[in-house]
Short mmCIF file of N, CA and C in Angstrom, two decimals:
data_model
loop_
_atom_site.label_atom_id
_atom_site.label_comp_id
_atom_site.label_asym_id
_atom_site.label_seq_id
_atom_site.Cartn_x
_atom_site.Cartn_y
_atom_site.Cartn_z
N MET A 1 52.05 56.20 151.83
CA MET A 1 51.61 56.77 153.36
C MET A 1 51.69 58.05 153.22
N PHE A 2 50.66 59.11 153.76
CA PHE A 2 50.31 60.28 153.98
C PHE A 2 50.65 60.94 155.31
N GLU A 3 51.07 62.20 155.31
CA GLU A 3 51.07 62.90 156.88
C GLU A 3 50.01 63.83 156.74
N PHE A 4 49.32 63.93 157.55
CA PHE A 4 48.37 65.08 157.90
C PHE A 4 48.88 66.05 158.79
N ARG A 5 48.43 67.35 158.22
CA ARG A 5 48.89 68.22 159.44
C ARG A 5 47.45 69.54 159.10
N ASN A 6 47.60 70.78 159.84
CA ASN A 6 46.99 71.73 159.67
C ASN A 6 47.66 72.52 158.35
N ALA A 7 46.76 73.35 157.58
CA ALA A 7 47.47 74.21 156.42
C ALA A 7 48.27 75.18 156.94
N LYS A 8 49.18 75.35 156.03
CA LYS A 8 50.24 76.72 156.35
C LYS A 8 49.96 77.43 155.07
N ILE A 9 50.44 78.97 155.37
CA ILE A 9 50.49 79.87 154.01
C ILE A 9 51.70 79.08 153.32
N ALA A 10 52.62 78.47 153.66
CA ALA A 10 53.56 78.01 152.68
C ALA A 10 52.96 77.05 151.74
N ASP A 11 51.74 76.30 152.07
CA ASP A 11 51.30 75.43 151.27
C ASP A 11 50.49 76.22 150.13
N LEU A 12 50.11 77.38 150.20
CA LEU A 12 49.23 77.95 149.62
C LEU A 12 49.22 77.99 147.99
N ASN A 13 50.10 77.94 147.37
CA ASN A 13 50.09 77.73 146.11
C ASN A 13 49.64 76.47 145.53
N GLN A 14 50.50 75.39 146.21
CA GLN A 14 49.90 74.05 146.01
C GLN A 14 48.23 73.64 146.22
N ILE A 15 47.86 74.23 147.20
CA ILE A 15 46.35 74.14 147.64
C ILE A 15 45.77 74.84 146.41
N LEU A 16 46.11 75.83 145.86
CA LEU A 16 45.23 76.70 145.06
C LEU A 16 45.43 75.81 143.63
N ALA A 17 46.52 75.04 143.15
CA ALA A 17 46.71 74.53 142.16
C ALA A 17 45.52 73.36 142.00
N ILE A 18 45.58 72.53 143.28
CA ILE A 18 44.77 71.63 143.33
C ILE A 18 43.28 71.87 143.37
N GLU A 19 42.77 73.23 144.08
CA GLU A 19 41.59 73.77 143.90
C GLU A 19 40.98 73.85 142.56
N ASN A 20 41.84 74.50 141.83
CA ASN A 20 41.55 74.98 140.46
C ASN A 20 41.72 73.96 139.43
N ALA A 21 42.47 72.77 139.81
CA ALA A 21 42.20 71.77 138.91
C ALA A 21 40.43 70.87 139.17
N GLY A 22 40.42 71.14 140.82
CA GLY A 22 39.22 69.97 140.98
C GLY A 22 37.96 70.44 140.68
N PHE A 23 37.59 72.06 140.88
CA PHE A 23 36.56 72.96 140.67
C PHE A 23 36.57 73.59 139.40
N THR A 24 35.29 74.05 138.80
CA THR A 24 35.51 75.21 137.70
C THR A 24 35.77 76.54 138.26
N THR A 25 35.98 77.25 137.49
CA THR A 25 36.40 78.55 137.91
C THR A 25 35.29 79.28 138.81
N ALA A 26 34.10 78.94 138.43
CA ALA A 26 32.93 79.65 139.32
C ALA A 26 33.03 79.14 140.39
N GLU A 27 33.34 77.79 140.81
CA GLU A 27 32.92 77.05 141.89
C GLU A 27 34.33 77.21 142.97
N ALA A 28 35.61 77.29 142.10
CA ALA A 28 36.82 77.44 142.97
C ALA A 28 36.69 78.39 143.91
N ALA A 29 37.48 77.89 145.12
CA ALA A 29 37.83 79.13 146.18
C ALA A 29 38.81 80.05 145.46
N THR A 30 38.51 81.40 145.84
CA THR A 30 39.81 82.22 145.46
C THR A 30 41.18 82.38 146.06
N LYS A 31 42.06 82.90 145.74
CA LYS A 31 43.36 82.83 146.55
C LYS A 31 43.09 83.48 147.91
N ASP A 32 42.15 84.49 147.86
CA ASP A 32 42.06 85.19 149.19
C ASP A 32 41.07 84.79 149.92
N ALA A 33 39.97 84.15 149.76
CA ALA A 33 39.23 82.84 150.08
C ALA A 33 40.09 81.90 151.06
N LEU A 34 41.29 81.28 150.34
CA LEU A 34 41.74 80.62 150.78
C LEU A 34 42.84 80.80 152.32
N ILE A 35 43.57 82.14 151.87
CA ILE A 35 44.26 82.57 152.63
C ILE A 35 43.35 82.71 154.07
N ASP A 36 42.14 83.33 153.88
CA ASP A 36 41.29 83.79 154.99
C ASP A 36 40.80 82.20 155.62
N ARG A 37 40.67 81.32 154.74
CA ARG A 37 40.33 79.96 155.52
C ARG A 37 41.66 79.51 156.55
N ILE A 38 43.04 79.65 155.99
CA ILE A 38 43.99 79.10 156.44
C ILE A 38 44.23 80.09 157.77
N HIS A 39 44.08 81.36 157.46
CA HIS A 39 44.05 81.87 159.01
C HIS A 39 43.07 82.04 159.90
N ASN A 40 41.58 81.79 159.46
CA ASN A 40 40.75 81.85 160.45
C ASN A 40 39.96 80.47 160.81
N ILE A 41 40.20 79.52 160.41
CA ILE A 41 39.93 78.21 160.36
C ILE A 41 41.07 77.25 160.37
N ASN A 42 42.17 77.51 160.66
CA ASN A 42 43.44 76.51 160.59
C ASN A 42 42.91 75.22 161.11
N ASP A 43 42.25 75.59 162.30
CA ASP A 43 42.09 74.02 163.06
C ASP A 43 41.30 73.20 162.40
N THR A 44 40.65 73.75 161.10
CA THR A 44 39.77 72.69 160.41
C THR A 44 40.13 73.02 159.01
N PHE A 45 41.24 73.02 158.73
CA PHE A 45 41.55 72.99 157.49
C PHE A 45 42.90 72.09 157.27
N ILE A 46 42.58 71.10 156.81
CA ILE A 46 43.96 69.58 156.66
C ILE A 46 44.40 69.70 155.44
N VAL A 47 45.66 69.26 155.58
CA VAL A 47 46.27 68.81 154.01
C VAL A 47 47.16 67.50 154.37
N ALA A 48 47.24 66.76 153.27
CA ALA A 48 47.80 65.51 153.21
C ALA A 48 49.01 65.60 152.54
N LEU A 49 50.04 65.08 152.91
CA LEU A 49 51.23 65.21 152.17
C LEU A 49 51.80 64.30 151.90
N ASP A 50 52.37 64.10 150.81
CA ASP A 50 53.23 63.12 150.14
C ASP A 50 54.78 63.53 150.42
N LYS A 51 55.43 63.29 151.27
CA LYS A 51 56.74 63.92 151.46
C LYS A 51 56.52 65.44 151.89
N GLU A 52 56.67 66.54 151.28
CA GLU A 52 56.27 68.15 151.19
C GLU A 52 55.48 68.21 150.19
N LYS A 53 55.04 67.31 149.32
CA LYS A 53 53.95 67.78 148.48
C LYS A 53 52.59 67.64 148.83
N VAL A 54 51.75 68.62 148.63
CA VAL A 54 50.14 68.76 149.14
C VAL A 54 49.38 67.66 148.21
N ALA A 55 49.01 66.56 148.73
CA ALA A 55 48.38 65.50 147.74
C ALA A 55 47.07 65.75 147.58
N GLY A 56 46.43 66.63 148.88
CA GLY A 56 44.94 66.72 148.80
C GLY A 56 44.69 67.61 150.40
N TYR A 57 43.45 67.96 150.39
CA TYR A 57 43.08 68.76 151.72
C TYR A 57 41.34 68.86 151.78
N ILE A 58 41.27 69.15 153.05
CA ILE A 58 39.85 69.30 153.17
C ILE A 58 39.65 70.43 154.27
N ASN A 59 38.51 71.41 154.02
CA ASN A 59 38.51 72.70 155.11
C ASN A 59 37.10 72.83 154.79
N GLY A 60 36.78 73.49 155.95
CA GLY A 60 35.28 74.19 156.21
C GLY A 60 35.14 74.81 157.73
N PRO A 61 34.41 75.42 157.86
CA PRO A 61 34.33 76.39 159.30
C PRO A 61 33.06 75.45 159.80
N VAL A 62 33.00 75.88 161.24
CA VAL A 62 32.07 74.90 162.05
C VAL A 62 30.70 76.12 161.79
N VAL A 63 29.71 75.71 161.56
CA VAL A 63 28.36 76.78 161.33
C VAL A 63 27.03 76.26 162.32
N SER A 64 26.20 76.98 162.54
CA SER A 64 25.31 76.51 163.39
C SER A 64 24.14 75.74 163.07
N LYS A 65 23.65 76.27 161.75
CA LYS A 65 22.85 75.53 160.77
C LYS A 65 23.43 74.21 160.07
N MET A 66 22.28 73.39 159.68
CA MET A 66 22.64 72.09 159.11
C MET A 66 23.38 72.20 157.78
N TYR A 67 22.67 73.00 157.34
CA TYR A 67 23.01 73.15 155.51
C TYR A 67 24.05 74.21 155.59
N ILE A 68 24.73 74.24 154.33
CA ILE A 68 25.94 75.26 153.81
C ILE A 68 25.05 76.42 153.43
N THR A 69 25.28 77.49 153.59
CA THR A 69 24.82 78.60 152.68
C THR A 69 25.81 79.37 151.86
N ASP A 70 25.47 79.87 150.85
CA ASP A 70 26.75 80.57 150.14
C ASP A 70 27.52 81.57 150.39
N ASP A 71 27.17 82.25 151.47
CA ASP A 71 27.90 83.34 152.41
C ASP A 71 29.20 82.49 152.74
N LEU A 72 29.26 81.61 153.29
CA LEU A 72 30.18 80.77 153.83
C LEU A 72 31.32 80.75 152.68
N PHE A 73 31.16 80.80 151.50
CA PHE A 73 32.22 80.67 150.35
C PHE A 73 32.83 82.24 150.27
N GLU A 74 32.35 83.11 150.82
CA GLU A 74 32.87 84.58 150.88
C GLU A 74 33.62 84.80 152.28
N THR A 75 32.95 84.81 153.56
CA THR A 75 33.31 84.98 154.85
C THR A 75 33.43 83.94 155.71
N ILE A 76 34.42 84.07 156.23
CA ILE A 76 34.69 82.83 157.38
C ILE A 76 35.07 83.71 158.63
N GLN A 77 34.34 82.78 159.87
CA GLN A 77 34.62 83.37 161.24
C GLN A 77 35.14 82.22 161.88
N PRO A 78 36.25 82.51 162.62
CA PRO A 78 36.92 81.39 163.89
C PRO A 78 35.90 80.68 164.10
N ASN A 79 36.32 79.41 164.56
CA ASN A 79 35.42 78.15 165.03
C ASN A 79 35.32 78.71 166.24
N PRO A 80 34.02 77.92 167.02
CA PRO A 80 33.56 78.26 168.15
C PRO A 80 34.23 76.72 168.70
N THR A 81 34.34 76.75 170.01
CA THR A 81 34.99 75.57 170.54
C THR A 81 34.16 74.40 170.72
N GLU A 82 32.82 74.57 170.61
CA GLU A 82 32.00 73.29 170.72
C GLU A 82 30.57 73.69 169.99
N GLY A 83 29.93 72.49 169.88
CA GLY A 83 28.79 72.46 169.25
C GLY A 83 28.71 72.83 167.43
N GLY A 84 27.41 72.80 167.10
CA GLY A 84 27.16 73.38 165.34
C GLY A 84 27.62 72.09 164.65
N PHE A 85 27.66 72.34 163.31
CA PHE A 85 28.28 71.50 162.34
C PHE A 85 29.45 71.81 161.85
N LEU A 86 30.18 70.84 161.61
CA LEU A 86 31.72 70.94 160.88
C LEU A 86 31.28 71.09 159.42
N SER A 87 31.60 72.07 158.49
CA SER A 87 31.04 72.11 157.10
C SER A 87 32.18 71.76 156.16
N ILE A 88 31.98 71.02 155.13
CA ILE A 88 32.90 70.82 154.26
C ILE A 88 32.85 71.93 153.14
N LEU A 89 33.62 72.85 153.07
CA LEU A 89 33.80 73.62 152.09
C LEU A 89 34.64 73.29 150.86
N GLY A 90 35.47 72.57 151.11
CA GLY A 90 36.10 72.13 149.98
C GLY A 90 37.17 70.81 150.55
N ILE A 91 36.83 69.77 149.49
CA ILE A 91 37.72 68.58 149.67
C ILE A 91 38.42 68.08 148.47
N VAL A 92 39.43 68.19 148.37
CA VAL A 92 39.94 67.73 146.71
C VAL A 92 41.15 66.99 146.97
N VAL A 93 41.38 66.00 146.12
CA VAL A 93 42.71 65.11 145.92
C VAL A 93 43.38 65.55 144.51
N ALA A 94 44.77 65.60 144.65
CA ALA A 94 45.42 65.88 143.50
C ALA A 94 45.07 64.57 142.46
N LYS A 95 45.01 64.94 141.30
CA LYS A 95 44.63 64.01 140.05
C LYS A 95 45.55 62.68 140.58
N GLU A 96 47.14 62.65 140.48
CA GLU A 96 47.64 61.86 140.73
C GLU A 96 47.60 60.88 141.77
N TYR A 97 46.80 61.22 142.86
CA TYR A 97 46.79 60.75 144.17
C TYR A 97 45.29 60.12 144.21
N ARG A 98 44.65 60.20 143.36
CA ARG A 98 43.18 59.87 143.37
C ARG A 98 43.17 58.20 143.16
N GLY A 99 42.16 57.78 143.78
CA GLY A 99 41.99 55.95 143.75
C GLY A 99 43.15 55.26 144.94
N GLN A 100 43.32 56.30 145.73
CA GLN A 100 44.38 55.81 146.50
C GLN A 100 43.69 55.69 148.30
N GLY A 101 42.32 56.16 148.36
CA GLY A 101 41.60 56.13 149.45
C GLY A 101 41.86 57.61 150.08
N LEU A 102 42.49 58.25 149.52
CA LEU A 102 42.79 59.75 150.45
C LEU A 102 41.46 60.32 150.68
N ALA A 103 40.62 60.67 149.97
CA ALA A 103 39.62 61.53 150.43
C ALA A 103 38.82 60.73 151.45
N GLY A 104 38.75 59.50 151.70
CA GLY A 104 38.13 58.67 152.92
C GLY A 104 39.00 59.21 154.06
N GLN A 105 40.30 59.23 153.96
CA GLN A 105 40.89 59.41 155.16
C GLN A 105 40.78 60.82 155.64
N LEU A 106 40.62 61.77 154.42
CA LEU A 106 40.32 63.07 154.96
C LEU A 106 39.18 63.28 155.44
N LEU A 107 38.03 62.64 154.76
CA LEU A 107 36.80 62.50 155.71
C LEU A 107 36.68 62.03 157.22
N GLN A 108 37.60 61.16 157.06
CA GLN A 108 37.80 60.50 158.71
C GLN A 108 38.28 61.29 159.70
N ARG A 109 39.39 62.13 159.01
CA ARG A 109 40.01 63.11 160.03
C ARG A 109 39.39 64.08 160.28
N PHE A 110 38.43 64.49 159.44
CA PHE A 110 37.15 65.64 160.08
C PHE A 110 36.35 65.37 160.85
N GLU A 111 35.93 63.93 160.59
CA GLU A 111 34.78 63.38 161.49
C GLU A 111 35.42 63.37 162.81
N ASN A 112 36.40 62.96 163.25
CA ASN A 112 37.27 62.84 164.52
C ASN A 112 37.20 64.02 164.89
N LEU A 113 37.70 65.29 164.28
CA LEU A 113 38.03 66.55 164.70
C LEU A 113 36.37 67.06 165.26
N ALA A 114 35.30 66.51 164.73
CA ALA A 114 33.94 67.02 164.68
C ALA A 114 33.79 66.18 166.25
N LYS A 115 34.01 64.83 166.28
CA LYS A 115 33.58 64.24 167.57
C LYS A 115 34.51 64.75 168.58
N LYS A 116 35.55 65.20 168.46
CA LYS A 116 36.47 65.96 169.47
C LYS A 116 35.73 66.84 170.16
N HIS A 117 35.30 67.88 169.35
CA HIS A 117 34.66 68.94 169.87
C HIS A 117 33.05 69.24 169.75
N ASN A 118 32.63 67.81 170.11
CA ASN A 118 31.11 67.74 170.06
C ASN A 118 30.56 68.33 169.14
N ARG A 119 30.74 68.22 167.79
CA ARG A 119 29.84 68.85 167.07
C ARG A 119 28.55 68.17 166.74
N ASN A 120 27.47 68.55 166.33
CA ASN A 120 26.36 67.83 166.12
C ASN A 120 26.51 66.69 164.72
N GLY A 121 27.40 67.25 164.07
CA GLY A 121 27.72 66.22 162.36
C GLY A 121 28.81 67.17 161.64
N VAL A 122 28.93 66.48 160.46
CA VAL A 122 29.48 66.98 159.42
C VAL A 122 28.57 67.37 158.22
N THR A 123 28.48 68.47 157.52
CA THR A 123 27.74 68.89 156.58
C THR A 123 28.43 69.24 155.07
N LEU A 124 27.86 68.99 154.12
CA LEU A 124 28.55 69.22 153.14
C LEU A 124 27.34 69.77 151.65
N THR A 125 28.07 69.94 150.59
CA THR A 125 27.21 70.24 149.69
C THR A 125 27.82 69.22 148.35
N CYS A 126 27.38 68.69 147.38
CA CYS A 126 28.20 68.10 146.34
C CYS A 126 26.99 67.84 145.28
N ARG A 127 27.76 67.89 144.17
CA ARG A 127 27.04 67.73 142.82
C ARG A 127 26.18 66.00 143.01
N ALA A 128 25.33 65.99 141.87
CA ALA A 128 24.28 64.66 142.16
C ALA A 128 25.31 63.65 141.82
N SER A 129 26.59 63.94 140.78
CA SER A 129 27.35 62.64 140.49
C SER A 129 28.18 62.09 142.00
N LEU A 130 28.15 62.76 142.95
CA LEU A 130 28.88 62.33 144.46
C LEU A 130 28.40 62.06 145.34
N ILE A 131 26.93 62.09 145.10
CA ILE A 131 26.17 61.64 146.54
C ILE A 131 26.34 60.22 146.76
N SER A 132 26.42 59.10 145.69
CA SER A 132 26.75 57.56 146.19
C SER A 132 28.20 57.66 146.91
N PHE A 133 29.22 58.41 146.47
CA PHE A 133 30.39 58.54 147.26
C PHE A 133 30.16 58.63 148.74
N TYR A 134 29.68 59.65 148.96
CA TYR A 134 29.40 60.01 150.32
C TYR A 134 28.61 59.14 151.10
N GLU A 135 27.65 58.99 150.17
CA GLU A 135 26.75 57.61 151.00
C GLU A 135 27.51 56.55 151.41
N GLY A 136 28.42 56.15 150.53
CA GLY A 136 29.40 55.28 151.29
C GLY A 136 30.24 55.19 152.30
N TYR A 137 30.23 56.47 152.91
CA TYR A 137 30.89 56.87 154.12
C TYR A 137 30.00 57.31 155.17
N GLY A 138 28.74 57.12 154.96
CA GLY A 138 27.75 57.22 156.04
C GLY A 138 26.99 58.41 155.99
N TYR A 139 26.86 59.25 154.91
CA TYR A 139 26.39 60.44 154.95
C TYR A 139 24.93 60.48 154.25
N THR A 140 24.16 61.14 154.78
CA THR A 140 22.82 61.08 154.35
C THR A 140 22.10 62.35 153.28
N ASN A 141 21.62 61.85 152.22
CA ASN A 141 21.14 62.90 151.35
C ASN A 141 19.96 63.61 151.56
N TYR A 142 20.08 64.76 151.84
CA TYR A 142 18.74 65.52 152.24
C TYR A 142 18.16 66.49 151.19
N GLY A 143 18.57 66.10 150.05
CA GLY A 143 18.16 66.58 148.89
C GLY A 143 18.53 67.96 148.31
N ILE A 144 18.10 68.69 147.49
CA ILE A 144 18.59 69.67 146.82
C ILE A 144 18.84 70.88 147.70
N SER A 145 20.04 71.64 147.64
CA SER A 145 20.55 72.64 148.46
C SER A 145 19.98 74.02 148.05
N ASP A 146 19.87 74.98 148.84
CA ASP A 146 19.65 76.25 148.59
C ASP A 146 20.74 76.86 147.70
N SER A 147 21.79 76.40 148.02
CA SER A 147 23.07 76.81 147.15
C SER A 147 23.16 77.04 145.91
N THR A 148 23.62 78.06 145.43
CA THR A 148 23.38 78.47 143.88
C THR A 148 25.14 78.48 143.79
N HIS A 149 25.79 78.26 144.89
CA HIS A 149 27.46 78.46 144.41
C HIS A 149 27.75 78.23 142.84
N GLY A 150 28.51 79.04 142.17
CA GLY A 150 29.20 78.78 141.11
C GLY A 150 28.08 78.22 140.03
N GLY A 151 26.64 78.56 140.24
CA GLY A 151 25.48 78.24 139.29
C GLY A 151 25.43 76.77 139.26
N VAL A 152 25.67 76.03 140.07
CA VAL A 152 25.40 74.58 139.98
C VAL A 152 24.55 74.03 141.12
N GLU A 153 23.81 73.30 140.60
CA GLU A 153 22.59 72.34 141.66
C GLU A 153 23.46 71.47 142.59
N TRP A 154 23.34 71.83 143.97
CA TRP A 154 24.12 71.08 144.70
C TRP A 154 22.89 70.39 145.59
N TYR A 155 23.64 69.09 146.40
CA TYR A 155 22.63 68.50 147.13
C TYR A 155 23.35 68.35 148.55
N ASN A 156 22.52 68.69 149.79
CA ASN A 156 22.83 68.64 151.28
C ASN A 156 23.00 67.38 151.51
N LEU A 157 24.09 66.97 152.14
CA LEU A 157 24.58 65.52 152.98
C LEU A 157 25.05 65.99 154.30
N ILE A 158 24.70 65.10 155.05
CA ILE A 158 25.14 65.06 156.50
C ILE A 158 25.54 63.88 157.08
N LYS A 159 26.46 63.90 157.96
CA LYS A 159 26.83 62.50 158.57
C LYS A 159 26.66 63.08 160.05
N ALA A 160 25.64 62.38 160.87
CA ALA A 160 25.35 62.78 162.13
C ALA A 160 26.62 62.25 163.18
N LEU A 161 26.73 62.83 164.02
CA LEU A 161 27.69 61.89 165.18
C LEU A 161 26.99 61.72 166.38
#
């Protein structure tokens, strides 16, 4: 059973370790970017805890456009109170907690947040290998993204609410 709460600066080292294990160096958020997210979009930065250990997390800002743009990985503004799309810049589960449904629980919590604040939907980019995973949670594939973050080909997926 996991406990969920908003991220704290005290979680940073654990979050950073999971981030670096889940993404390539080019894709992973930097320490400064994660600090910025914890400070500026804390309301949409959720960690899952197993006792006091971070097992996984999900984060991202509210954006006005349907699709994620590369500038979001560098600069984050505080979230507006209503409207827009809740974007997922990072969702990662620590290796030892994979296969327990935690990613789905994190997605559900994010979707509930989006509904609570009258967002238009949840938007994300993912690799081709993860499209079917997100489609299984009701996301629709809108094709190849303009994002070139980390030198990877990304796909736009959205779940309308």
